Amino acid sequence: MAISPIIGSAVTRVDGKLKVTGGAQYAVDHPIEGVAYGAPVASTIGSGRIANIDLSVAEAMPGVLGILYHGNCGPVYRTAGPFERNSIVSEGRPPFEDNKVYYYGQYVALVVADTFERALDAAAHVKVDYETAKPVTRMSEVTTPLGPAHRSYSRGDAETAFKNAPVKTDEVYTTPTETHNPMEMHATIAVWKGNHVTLYETTQGVVNMQGVVSQMLGVPLDNVHIVSPFVGSGFGGKLFPWPNTILAAMAARKLGRPVKVTVPRSLMFTTVGHRPITEQHIRLGATQDGKLQAVIHEVKNPTSLLSDYMENATGSTPVMYSCPNVKTAQWVVRLNIGSPMAMRGPGACPGMYGLDSALDDLAIKLNMDPLEIRLKNYAERDESSGKPFSSKHLRECYTKGAERIGWSKRTPGVGSMRDGNEIVGLGVGTAIWGAYRGGAHARVRLSADGRARVSSATQDIGTGTYTVMALIVADKTGLPVERIDSVLGDSSLPPGPMSGGSTATATIVPAVAAASVKVIGQMLDLASRTNGSPYKGVDAQTLAMTNGRVHKQGEAPESGIPFEKLLEMQQIAALEAEAQTGGAPDADNYSMHCFGAHFVEVGWDPGIARLRVRKTVTVMDAGRIISEKSARNQILGAVVMGIGMGMFEDTYYDPRNAKPLNNNFADYIVATNADIPEQEVIFLDYPDPVIGEYGARGIGEIGLVGVAPALTMAVYHATGVRVRNLPVRIEQLMKA
Ligand code: MOS
């Protein structure tokens, strides 16, 4: 069946009106009668143990209902881990497991009161005495030898090839700690009825969270209900549950009334993940004409004492560019900071900053154009696996983007391009992100009121999943999106995908399509056996549904009958079908990735020491686009984050107590309106023939990959300063 033009069209997101009118209910918006408020008490030391907790003052304060801590919180369990599905947790240790403190900001108590203000006030009066140890906050303080790599890859003989290469670069690139800062902070309302618990949540995975809560609280899976209809974004921070969710559930169970817990913005910097620092030692060897002979990429990142998180910054390196000799290695080092977690484009985002920066250093050394060196080392197939790419049009991304930014007018000399008081610089960066499709269930219902309903236990973190699901049903049934209800964000629905790894669209689309086809088939059957149906006795195989009408194949849809009429004739409220789909059948034979190119133009005004991004152009090769507006929105937002990564974001910890010093929006700078220039986004829109019928790959993360190296190269082009430690700081440029 041909795919209709509604796919890829610029429909307005179906949940948009609810969002802009305040009708969308985020976690704490759910009106729950008798709800009490939990305020966390967080550790003020980075390492040590709780010697004593004095609750006497706080307990006596007005409105206080109870205070939980390790001494009285009741049973809480660890998850079974990889042996058991749906039990992925961000931090292995359950809250309040014992009196040990592993990082600043770790929860040490939870005060519950009848109002939010009273809870906060009482929390400030819980007196905690600590036995304090010196926290380790920097990788440089860890002197134990690294030992063998925790992850490695090798092809050819990279060390020898590097030694013999006529042209070499050998530099260290670093990326800072970046903190996920979704608008909606992590929050939970926990409501118990007997041994059943409902959690109003904000999560990137309702199904996984249901499993985790079941395991950590020791109640059967079907006694746990996760409700998360709207998520004020997550960026990876909401992939897997954090202790705050469990605290709310524990407190509500102990006190016998609903409890609401919100993570304050300051604790968003300590207890719910961050992108860890990467230190990347990259050595490149090349021929005189810029062909790579050796790539050696070695990365260290810190993790906490409670997580094994590795920032897989070398993950893309064996795939990205053509080179016979490649070696990568990764190590993790444990520090007294909260646990890191995947943040938009994890691994690839810092990793491609390193690799593309190294390639630019090579280009600088060779006096070569940055775009030319990328084309020179273009990988025609995945040299790490020998497999062909399922679909790769990166060359077209480069050429289209170059045209739009005016790359041909780029004069190579540092500071050679001017516009009034500004020195203009241009840079290019490559985007890559693995494409993956997993398994999902979806249900589609066609009702006598003429509407369709599509449901799955997935969630929309702002990426457009509501709209994508509706569009697939619209494509299959021909109904306008106004007559289609998307239902998600509820663990009681048929199990759907996580919103993670840019996999939700590729995963849910086939399930929705299959369920749609199934229910349409049932409807055609109904038409062939319903009294009064114009198709009574007609072979259902010769019928079709178009524009919501059942008709004979090859005849105009208007000649047919609306499906709701058939339901009415039979006095049936609705037909419904559920489908389960798995991974892409031929995925093992291909290397599947999204690709893209970012072009960044900066302006440096040396008179007033002002650096601004003037323009960005992004060309994406992301398979077929399903929902054009929300897809564009993803890439625009990711490029904004890329500007933040290049110029502002950096969480820094006080070495005395491991406190993040800029744990607020005044001091932790993210790119905002004044930092954002004209942005152009182009989708190539080549369907991926391997990933599925629609050819749609995920695009939530790739837009951030490759922005920062394009930006730092543009800065070099304008100023002559090569920044290898993000973010770019004005002080560095003033030395120019
Ligand atoms: Mo993404 S970092 O898997 O939310």
XYZ file of C-alpha atoms and ligand atoms in Angstrom:
740
model
C 0.000 0.000 0.000
C 1.369 3.393 -0.947
C 2.256 5.736 1.876
C -0.024 8.756 1.885
C 1.196 12.346 1.801
C 0.096 12.927 5.401
C 3.287 11.099 6.404
C 6.032 13.700 6.586
C 3.593 16.574 6.349
C 3.717 19.501 8.731
C 0.714 18.660 10.914
C 0.586 20.455 14.238
C 1.395 18.156 17.131
C -1.844 16.591 18.312
C -1.106 17.322 21.998
C -0.030 20.891 21.256
C -3.275 22.583 22.223
C -3.388 20.843 25.603
C 0.159 21.947 26.262
C -0.243 25.591 25.378
C -3.554 25.922 27.212
C -2.258 24.349 30.420
C -4.527 21.341 30.002
C -1.658 18.865 29.872
C -1.105 17.291 33.269
C 2.514 16.835 34.247
C 3.459 14.685 37.236
C 2.611 17.085 40.063
C -0.439 18.525 38.286
C -2.633 15.506 38.975
C -5.231 16.536 41.536
C -5.029 13.938 44.299
C -7.192 14.317 47.338
C -5.435 14.373 50.696
C -1.969 14.557 49.200
C 0.895 15.250 51.597
C 4.195 16.832 50.614
C 7.605 15.243 50.953
C 10.691 17.435 51.190
C 14.039 15.690 50.897
C 16.940 16.331 53.239
C 20.137 15.934 51.249
C 23.670 15.296 52.472
C 25.956 18.292 52.802
C 29.081 16.186 52.638
C 30.587 14.381 49.684
C 31.778 11.271 51.484
C 31.422 9.648 54.886
C 28.567 8.382 56.993
C 25.660 9.613 59.035
C 26.697 9.533 62.696
C 23.415 10.783 64.086
C 20.089 12.206 62.915
C 18.194 14.427 65.329
C 14.542 14.638 64.292
C 13.184 16.114 67.532
C 12.842 19.731 66.416
C 11.453 18.911 62.967
C 9.005 16.309 64.266
C 7.440 18.833 66.609
C 6.851 21.418 63.882
C 3.301 22.182 62.719
C 1.878 19.964 60.019
C 4.681 17.392 60.077
C 3.279 13.907 59.443
C 6.409 11.846 59.510
C 10.105 11.727 58.759
C 11.746 8.816 56.974
C 15.426 7.932 57.163
C 17.544 4.790 57.041
C 16.614 3.873 60.592
C 12.846 3.739 60.095
C 11.987 3.631 56.401
C 10.867 0.004 56.205
C 11.854 -2.569 53.587
C 13.333 -1.497 50.264
C 15.115 -3.827 47.865
C 17.687 -3.786 45.092
C 16.508 -4.732 41.598
C 17.405 -8.125 40.174
C 19.494 -6.403 37.520
C 20.192 -7.826 34.078
C 18.673 -11.212 34.950
C 15.215 -9.734 35.068
C 13.678 -7.644 32.298
C 12.347 -4.176 32.987
C 14.478 -3.564 36.043
C 16.966 -0.972 34.896
C 17.648 1.557 37.587
C 19.922 4.605 37.468
C 21.573 4.069 40.823
C 21.971 0.531 42.164
C 21.644 1.487 45.802
C 18.085 2.000 47.043
C 17.521 5.182 49.038
C 18.132 4.940 52.781
C 19.769 1.510 52.462
C 22.265 2.306 55.197
C 24.035 5.266 56.834
C 26.736 5.695 54.173
C 27.124 8.867 52.132
C 28.632 8.537 48.657
C 28.040 12.015 47.216
C 26.860 15.530 48.047
C 23.091 15.771 47.651
C 22.372 12.119 48.468
C 19.024 11.803 50.245
C 19.449 11.215 53.975
C 15.865 11.867 55.104
C 12.421 12.768 53.779
C 10.123 15.047 55.754
C 6.413 14.733 54.999
C 3.994 17.484 56.004
C 0.517 18.670 55.142
C 1.765 21.580 53.039
C 4.782 22.045 50.805
C 6.052 25.016 52.820
C 5.779 23.199 56.146
C 7.631 20.224 54.702
C 10.437 22.463 53.447
C 10.654 24.320 56.746
C 10.807 21.122 58.789
C 13.369 19.599 56.402
C 15.619 22.550 57.190
C 15.347 21.640 60.879
C 16.477 18.021 60.609
C 19.904 17.953 62.209
C 22.351 15.498 60.700
C 25.798 14.832 62.162
C 28.283 13.248 59.819
C 31.591 11.489 60.064
C 33.209 13.162 57.109
C 35.817 11.749 54.763
C 37.609 13.754 52.093
C 35.620 13.399 48.867
C 37.365 12.582 45.620
C 35.943 14.967 43.036
C 38.455 14.971 40.202
C 39.858 12.202 38.047
C 43.345 13.653 38.590
C 43.062 12.834 42.310
C 42.676 9.138 41.573
C 46.218 7.819 41.570
C 45.561 4.079 41.364
C 46.673 2.823 37.939
C 43.921 2.531 35.345
C 44.666 -1.095 34.524
C 43.277 -2.810 31.422
C 40.637 -0.916 29.468
C 37.029 -1.460 30.477
C 36.059 -1.445 26.812
C 38.241 -1.562 23.721
C 38.261 -2.060 19.973
C 41.025 -2.608 17.453
C 41.515 -3.172 13.743
C 44.797 -3.200 11.853
C 47.853 -2.022 13.767
C 47.105 1.502 14.854
C 50.230 2.089 16.982
C 52.643 1.132 14.184
C 50.634 3.030 11.574
C 50.643 6.091 13.812
C 54.399 5.835 14.348
C 55.033 5.619 10.610
C 52.507 8.221 9.483
C 54.038 11.253 7.747
C 51.570 13.654 9.398
C 50.331 13.324 12.977
C 48.219 15.016 15.581
C 48.373 14.101 19.244
C 46.079 16.099 21.530
C 43.794 15.791 24.533
C 40.201 17.021 24.221
C 37.928 17.385 27.203
C 34.217 17.870 27.670
C 32.799 19.076 30.985
C 30.103 17.727 33.261
C 26.806 18.719 31.721
C 23.590 18.536 33.711
C 20.257 17.500 32.206
C 17.934 20.395 32.822
C 14.468 19.521 31.593
C 11.868 22.184 32.335
C 9.864 19.688 34.365
C 11.875 18.527 37.340
C 11.671 14.901 38.451
C 8.547 14.387 40.537
C 6.223 11.695 41.813
C 2.823 11.448 43.455
C 2.429 8.038 45.104
C -1.024 6.701 45.968
C -1.552 3.321 47.684
C -4.796 1.356 47.779
C -4.108 -1.719 49.862
C -1.112 -3.406 48.280
C -1.554 -1.564 44.965
C 0.401 1.582 44.187
C -0.201 4.208 41.499
C 2.631 6.592 40.707
C 2.004 9.824 38.804
C 5.392 10.276 37.257
C 7.586 11.933 34.699
C 9.522 9.189 32.967
C 11.034 8.088 29.684
C 9.891 4.526 30.351
C 6.604 3.671 32.075
C 7.083 -0.068 31.493
C 10.593 -0.198 32.922
C 9.560 1.965 35.851
C 6.700 -0.395 36.651
C 9.209 -3.244 36.837
C 11.665 -1.321 38.985
C 9.038 -0.140 41.458
C 7.649 -3.665 41.727
C 11.091 -5.023 42.555
C 12.290 -2.273 44.880
C 9.091 -2.152 46.919
C 8.514 -5.893 46.865
C 5.005 -5.891 45.372
C 3.758 -7.863 42.334
C 4.154 -6.241 38.941
C 0.410 -5.952 38.350
C 0.034 -4.068 41.633
C 2.091 -1.197 40.222
C 0.565 1.389 37.917
C 2.691 4.144 36.366
C 0.898 7.171 34.905
C 2.915 9.677 32.901
C 0.793 11.241 30.160
C 3.054 14.281 29.706
C 6.752 14.640 30.314
C 8.426 18.046 30.443
C 11.354 16.469 28.642
C 14.077 14.248 29.987
C 17.193 14.306 27.776
C 18.126 10.893 29.221
C 17.820 11.937 32.855
C 14.416 10.275 33.066
C 15.325 7.025 31.294
C 15.528 4.942 34.467
C 14.106 5.582 37.938
C 16.054 7.538 40.540
C 15.694 7.340 44.334
C 13.110 10.154 44.536
C 10.461 7.902 42.964
C 11.037 5.193 45.544
C 11.065 7.728 48.390
C 7.594 8.956 47.467
C 6.236 5.413 47.318
C 7.900 4.408 50.609
C 6.584 7.482 52.396
C 3.041 7.062 51.079
C 2.992 3.433 52.177
C 4.331 4.217 55.638
C 2.016 7.154 56.273
C -1.073 5.680 54.655
C -1.788 8.709 52.486
C -0.741 10.033 49.079
C 2.653 11.740 49.017
C 4.073 14.102 46.438
C 7.840 14.529 46.095
C 9.451 17.034 43.740
C 13.186 17.184 43.184
C 14.177 20.840 43.590
C 16.304 22.387 40.861
C 19.378 22.390 43.125
C 19.168 18.607 43.545
C 18.664 18.172 39.806
C 22.438 18.807 39.760
C 23.310 16.008 42.182
C 20.823 13.161 42.373
C 19.312 12.598 38.935
C 22.290 12.192 36.643
C 24.531 14.249 34.420
C 26.755 13.746 31.399
C 30.144 13.011 32.911
C 33.417 14.664 31.989
C 35.336 13.019 29.180
C 39.101 13.201 28.787
C 39.929 12.077 25.294
C 43.458 11.442 24.115
C 43.325 11.257 20.335
C 46.187 10.495 18.006
C 45.691 10.658 14.253
C 48.178 9.638 11.599
C 47.656 10.585 7.955
C 49.262 10.821 4.558
C 50.364 14.203 3.207
C 47.100 14.489 1.309
C 44.976 13.938 4.412
C 44.035 10.266 4.168
C 43.772 8.753 7.631
C 46.253 5.956 8.370
C 45.773 5.628 12.125
C 43.110 6.623 14.621
C 43.802 6.042 18.331
C 41.051 7.264 20.647
C 41.444 6.737 24.400
C 38.828 8.044 26.825
C 38.446 8.316 30.564
C 35.242 9.340 32.299
C 34.268 9.474 35.950
C 31.395 7.542 37.401
C 30.000 7.348 40.919
C 30.460 4.682 43.580
C 26.880 3.534 42.907
C 26.860 3.165 39.117
C 29.053 1.671 36.390
C 27.993 4.224 33.791
C 30.466 4.573 30.951
C 30.298 7.508 28.550
C 30.861 5.539 25.361
C 32.749 8.308 23.578
C 34.626 5.888 21.346
C 31.474 4.152 20.137
C 31.263 5.969 16.795
C 35.008 6.107 16.147
C 35.400 2.743 14.360
C 32.426 3.538 12.096
C 32.661 7.224 11.282
C 35.617 7.634 8.943
C 37.487 5.314 6.643
C 40.784 4.189 8.140
C 42.575 0.816 8.081
C 44.100 1.075 11.562
C 41.862 2.038 14.465
C 42.255 1.478 18.176
C 39.941 2.674 20.927
C 39.910 2.190 24.685
C 37.735 3.415 27.540
C 38.177 3.572 31.283
C 35.939 4.687 34.114
C 37.157 6.204 37.368
C 35.052 6.389 40.542
C 34.409 9.711 42.256
C 32.256 11.005 45.126
C 29.686 12.606 42.893
C 26.155 11.547 42.015
C 25.721 8.895 39.362
C 26.113 9.970 35.738
C 23.492 8.985 33.190
C 23.012 9.045 29.455
C 22.374 12.576 28.214
C 21.095 13.328 24.727
C 23.482 11.682 22.270
C 25.417 9.859 25.009
C 28.871 8.748 23.924
C 28.632 9.988 20.349
C 28.124 13.579 21.371
C 31.351 14.055 23.377
C 33.086 11.408 21.249
C 32.411 13.186 17.973
C 33.501 16.447 19.560
C 36.854 14.747 20.162
C 37.150 12.930 16.849
C 35.980 15.810 14.652
C 38.181 18.233 16.581
C 41.166 15.954 15.982
C 40.292 15.797 12.287
C 40.167 19.596 12.218
C 43.558 19.752 13.922
C 44.838 17.515 11.155
C 43.237 19.779 8.536
C 44.882 22.817 10.140
C 48.256 21.072 10.062
C 47.801 20.135 6.396
C 46.321 23.475 5.349
C 43.352 21.513 4.170
C 39.723 22.539 4.006
C 37.740 20.980 6.914
C 35.012 19.803 4.575
C 37.510 18.336 2.136
C 39.228 16.255 4.827
C 35.866 14.776 5.835
C 35.052 13.869 2.239
C 38.552 12.468 1.773
C 37.939 10.037 4.646
C 34.322 9.243 3.849
C 33.367 5.691 4.862
C 31.474 3.901 2.102
C 30.697 0.983 4.384
C 30.960 0.258 8.087
C 34.627 -0.702 8.366
C 34.148 -1.945 11.933
C 31.819 -4.751 10.836
C 32.345 -4.878 7.085
C 28.588 -4.480 6.660
C 26.969 -2.060 4.233
C 25.049 0.859 5.670
C 21.295 0.379 5.422
C 21.078 3.907 4.024
C 23.735 6.622 4.043
C 23.574 9.963 2.287
C 26.080 11.893 4.357
C 27.883 13.214 1.297
C 24.683 14.950 0.243
C 24.344 16.378 3.779
C 27.791 17.945 3.419
C 27.201 19.353 -0.053
C 23.698 20.695 0.614
C 24.776 22.267 3.891
C 27.893 23.775 2.336
C 25.730 25.373 -0.305
C 23.268 26.814 2.221
C 25.930 28.290 4.528
C 28.015 29.633 1.612
C 31.057 27.460 2.296
C 32.541 28.213 -1.125
C 33.032 31.820 0.000
C 35.017 30.639 3.043
C 38.561 31.985 2.822
C 40.876 29.696 4.761
C 43.048 32.269 6.550
C 42.437 32.835 10.278
C 40.526 36.090 10.730
C 40.245 36.529 6.988
C 36.468 36.988 6.865
C 34.933 40.177 8.203
C 31.494 41.676 8.516
C 31.615 45.137 10.020
C 33.120 44.891 13.490
C 32.891 41.133 13.507
C 35.381 38.567 12.384
C 33.457 35.691 10.898
C 34.389 32.022 11.225
C 32.923 28.904 9.647
C 33.137 25.307 10.807
C 31.598 21.958 9.949
C 30.864 18.914 12.109
C 29.547 15.441 11.412
C 26.554 13.876 13.125
C 26.104 10.145 13.556
C 23.747 8.102 15.695
C 22.932 4.407 15.616
C 19.469 3.464 14.374
C 17.644 0.739 16.248
C 14.180 -0.716 16.216
C 12.988 -2.893 19.083
C 9.801 -4.725 19.959
C 6.478 -3.133 20.893
C 2.789 -3.759 21.311
C 0.091 -1.352 20.140
C -3.672 -1.426 20.048
C -5.977 0.313 17.557
C -9.714 0.726 18.021
C -12.308 1.924 15.514
C -15.442 3.152 17.308
C -19.051 3.742 16.386
C -18.553 7.464 16.983
C -16.328 7.528 13.922
C -13.114 7.919 15.858
C -9.975 5.832 16.065
C -7.957 5.297 19.221
C -4.359 4.116 19.226
C -2.659 3.130 22.459
C 0.616 1.782 23.766
C 2.539 1.941 27.028
C 5.151 4.259 25.636
C 5.428 7.958 26.462
C 5.950 11.277 24.703
C 8.845 13.221 26.192
C 8.207 16.119 23.858
C 9.563 14.329 20.825
C 6.183 13.916 19.109
C 5.184 10.310 19.858
C 1.493 11.226 20.244
C 1.588 12.733 16.782
C 3.628 9.955 15.189
C 1.173 7.311 16.433
C -1.799 9.313 15.154
C -0.179 9.840 11.758
C 0.394 6.124 11.198
C -3.275 5.412 11.964
C -4.234 8.296 9.677
C -2.113 6.830 6.920
C -3.603 3.359 7.231
C -7.280 4.294 7.757
C -7.431 7.570 5.888
C -9.038 9.275 8.878
C -8.031 12.874 9.543
C -5.818 13.233 12.647
C -8.627 15.187 14.331
C -10.567 11.928 14.534
C -7.709 9.925 16.039
C -6.930 9.754 19.763
C -3.420 8.759 20.805
C -3.226 7.284 24.269
C 0.080 6.571 25.986
C 2.014 7.248 29.201
C 0.286 4.505 31.187
C 1.846 1.185 32.173
C -1.503 -0.619 31.980
C -1.592 -0.258 28.174
C 0.019 -2.867 25.894
C 3.772 -2.645 26.567
C 5.542 -0.116 24.356
C 9.066 1.201 23.969
C 11.255 3.392 26.165
C 11.759 6.911 24.908
C 15.484 6.392 24.738
C 18.343 5.960 22.327
C 16.271 7.615 19.592
C 14.441 4.319 19.128
C 10.829 5.069 20.066
C 9.587 6.125 16.617
C 11.259 3.284 14.701
C 9.926 0.851 17.326
C 6.331 2.031 17.754
C 5.569 2.773 14.088
C 5.536 -0.891 12.942
C 3.359 -1.937 15.912
C 0.820 0.817 15.241
C 0.845 0.015 11.529
C 0.307 -3.704 12.184
C -2.529 -3.083 14.647
C -4.143 -0.681 12.174
C -3.961 -3.194 9.337
C -5.397 -5.852 11.624
C -8.390 -3.808 12.746
C -9.041 -2.637 9.183
C -9.073 -6.295 8.122
C -11.682 -6.986 10.801
C -13.719 -4.048 9.539
C -13.616 -5.323 5.932
C -14.766 -8.719 7.201
C -17.601 -7.013 9.010
C -18.605 -5.224 5.805
C -18.787 -8.518 3.961
C -21.139 -10.138 6.465
C -23.301 -7.296 7.813
C -26.944 -7.179 6.799
C -27.566 -3.924 4.970
C -23.901 -3.489 4.077
C -23.469 -2.776 0.371
C -20.660 -5.365 0.483
C -22.600 -8.169 2.126
C -21.370 -11.415 0.599
C -18.476 -9.691 -1.180
C -15.029 -11.227 -0.607
C -13.392 -9.063 2.064
C -10.080 -9.468 0.226
C -11.472 -7.283 -2.559
C -12.354 -4.431 -0.175
C -10.233 -1.575 1.160
C -10.530 1.272 3.636
C -9.764 4.796 2.462
C -10.726 8.102 4.102
C -12.373 6.039 6.837
C -14.717 4.413 4.308
C -14.952 0.797 3.272
C -15.146 0.420 -0.494
C -14.280 -1.905 -3.324
C -10.655 -1.859 -4.349
C -10.247 0.143 -7.516
C -13.426 2.131 -6.909
C -13.609 5.634 -5.501
C -13.708 5.819 -1.677
C -16.802 8.031 -1.906
C -18.651 5.051 -3.366
C -18.122 3.205 -0.081
C -19.578 3.283 3.393
C -18.131 4.964 6.491
C -16.910 2.336 8.971
C -19.012 3.797 11.779
C -22.153 3.008 9.742
C -21.133 -0.663 9.629
C -20.644 -0.690 13.398
C -24.019 0.986 13.825
C -25.756 -1.620 11.639
C -24.331 -4.386 13.813
C -24.854 -2.473 17.073
C -21.174 -2.911 17.868
C -19.429 -0.191 19.874
C -16.037 -0.781 18.342
C -13.600 -3.149 16.721
C -10.167 -3.365 18.247
C -6.939 -5.145 17.389
C -3.600 -5.485 19.096
C -0.323 -6.223 17.368
C 3.168 -7.020 18.517
C 6.157 -6.308 16.323
C 9.852 -6.985 16.797
C 13.150 -5.653 15.508
C 13.882 -5.010 11.848
C 14.036 -8.502 10.285
C 17.202 -7.873 8.270
C 18.968 -5.635 10.806
C 21.839 -8.072 11.402
C 23.041 -7.759 7.829
C 23.379 -3.978 7.887
C 25.020 -1.192 9.807
C 22.186 1.180 10.648
C 22.782 4.832 11.470
C 21.446 8.313 11.025
C 23.867 10.844 9.621
C 24.029 14.572 9.337
C 26.202 17.627 8.905
C 26.201 20.841 10.903
C 27.606 24.103 9.610
C 28.181 26.830 12.173
C 29.015 30.455 11.505
C 30.309 32.504 14.425
C 31.033 36.198 14.777
C 33.824 37.410 17.059
C 33.843 41.104 17.879
C 37.286 41.695 19.396
C 36.436 45.296 20.319
C 33.918 44.191 22.921
C 35.078 40.572 23.311
C 31.774 39.166 22.134
C 31.328 35.744 20.586
C 28.032 34.911 18.954
C 26.809 32.120 16.752
C 25.471 33.929 13.680
C 23.936 31.074 11.775
C 23.600 27.308 11.774
C 22.709 25.000 8.914
C 21.937 21.360 9.623
C 21.237 18.701 7.018
C 19.892 15.415 8.334
C 19.841 12.011 6.716
C 17.432 10.439 9.179
C 15.327 8.133 7.053
C 11.752 9.039 6.251
C 10.353 11.817 8.402
C 6.953 10.906 9.853
C 5.961 14.136 11.606
C 7.734 17.054 9.975
C 7.062 19.749 12.570
C 7.997 17.745 15.624
C 11.028 16.331 13.789
C 12.226 19.813 12.883
C 11.578 20.864 16.455
C 13.849 18.038 17.669
C 16.740 19.124 15.473
C 16.315 22.838 16.199
C 16.295 22.135 19.941
C 19.278 19.821 19.724
C 21.324 22.438 17.860
C 20.412 24.936 20.589
C 21.765 22.419 23.103
C 24.862 22.077 20.934
C 25.451 25.812 21.174
C 25.083 25.441 24.959
C 27.574 22.581 24.934
C 30.013 24.594 22.854
C 29.778 27.855 24.744
C 28.220 27.578 28.196
C 27.408 24.332 29.937
C 29.760 23.168 32.701
C 28.820 21.855 36.139
C 31.685 22.349 38.563
C 32.147 20.755 41.942
C 33.666 22.273 45.068
C 36.636 20.014 45.869
C 36.054 20.452 49.627
C 32.599 18.880 49.811
C 31.761 17.854 46.211
C 28.932 20.368 46.023
C 28.033 21.495 42.506
C 28.606 25.222 42.902
C 26.492 26.365 39.985
C 23.444 24.271 40.884
C 20.903 26.818 39.639
C 19.818 28.587 36.454
C 21.605 31.802 37.358
C 25.016 30.133 37.376
C 24.556 27.106 35.131
C 24.195 28.677 31.737
C 22.165 27.071 28.981
C 21.712 28.669 25.593
C 18.623 30.877 25.536
C 16.980 33.167 23.020
C 19.701 35.774 22.699
C 22.270 33.054 22.024
C 20.292 31.506 19.204
C 20.733 32.783 15.682
C 18.999 31.948 12.466
C 18.839 28.160 12.225
C 18.178 26.163 9.120
C 17.253 22.475 9.164
C 16.970 20.342 6.039
C 15.807 16.718 5.995
C 16.974 14.598 3.075
C 14.038 12.244 3.696
C 15.387 9.022 2.155
C 13.416 6.118 3.648
C 15.655 3.496 5.247
C 14.808 0.291 3.362
C 15.937 -1.975 6.212
C 14.345 -0.480 9.305
C 10.759 -1.076 8.238
C 7.851 -0.265 5.946
C 8.005 3.470 6.642
C 11.794 3.735 6.637
C 11.795 6.007 9.674
C 14.842 6.182 11.950
C 14.957 8.052 15.267
C 16.090 11.652 15.467
C 15.852 12.709 19.116
C 19.578 12.780 19.734
C 21.565 13.085 16.525
C 20.931 16.834 16.227
C 23.309 17.484 19.116
C 26.150 15.350 17.750
C 28.712 17.394 15.834
C 27.560 20.905 16.722
C 30.322 21.615 19.256
C 33.280 20.706 16.995
C 31.778 22.779 14.166
C 31.509 25.660 16.607
C 35.074 25.384 17.944
C 36.432 25.142 14.402
C 34.482 28.268 13.472
C 35.974 29.970 16.546
C 39.453 28.969 15.412
C 38.764 30.250 11.917
C 37.723 33.608 13.349
C 40.259 33.967 16.167
C 43.128 31.532 15.694
C 42.430 30.083 19.141
C 42.027 26.325 19.144
C 39.749 25.359 22.029
C 40.188 21.727 23.099
C 38.473 22.018 26.469
C 34.777 22.783 26.273
C 33.090 25.137 26.739
C 34.700 27.970 24.776
C 35.389 30.785 27.243
C 35.756 34.429 26.330
C 38.959 34.592 28.429
C 40.556 32.091 26.059
C 39.683 34.258 23.066
C 40.905 37.482 24.628
C 44.424 36.089 24.544
C 44.108 36.080 20.775
Mo 18.363 9.351 25.437
S 20.094 10.026 26.356
O 18.509 7.657 25.420
O 17.145 9.945 26.447
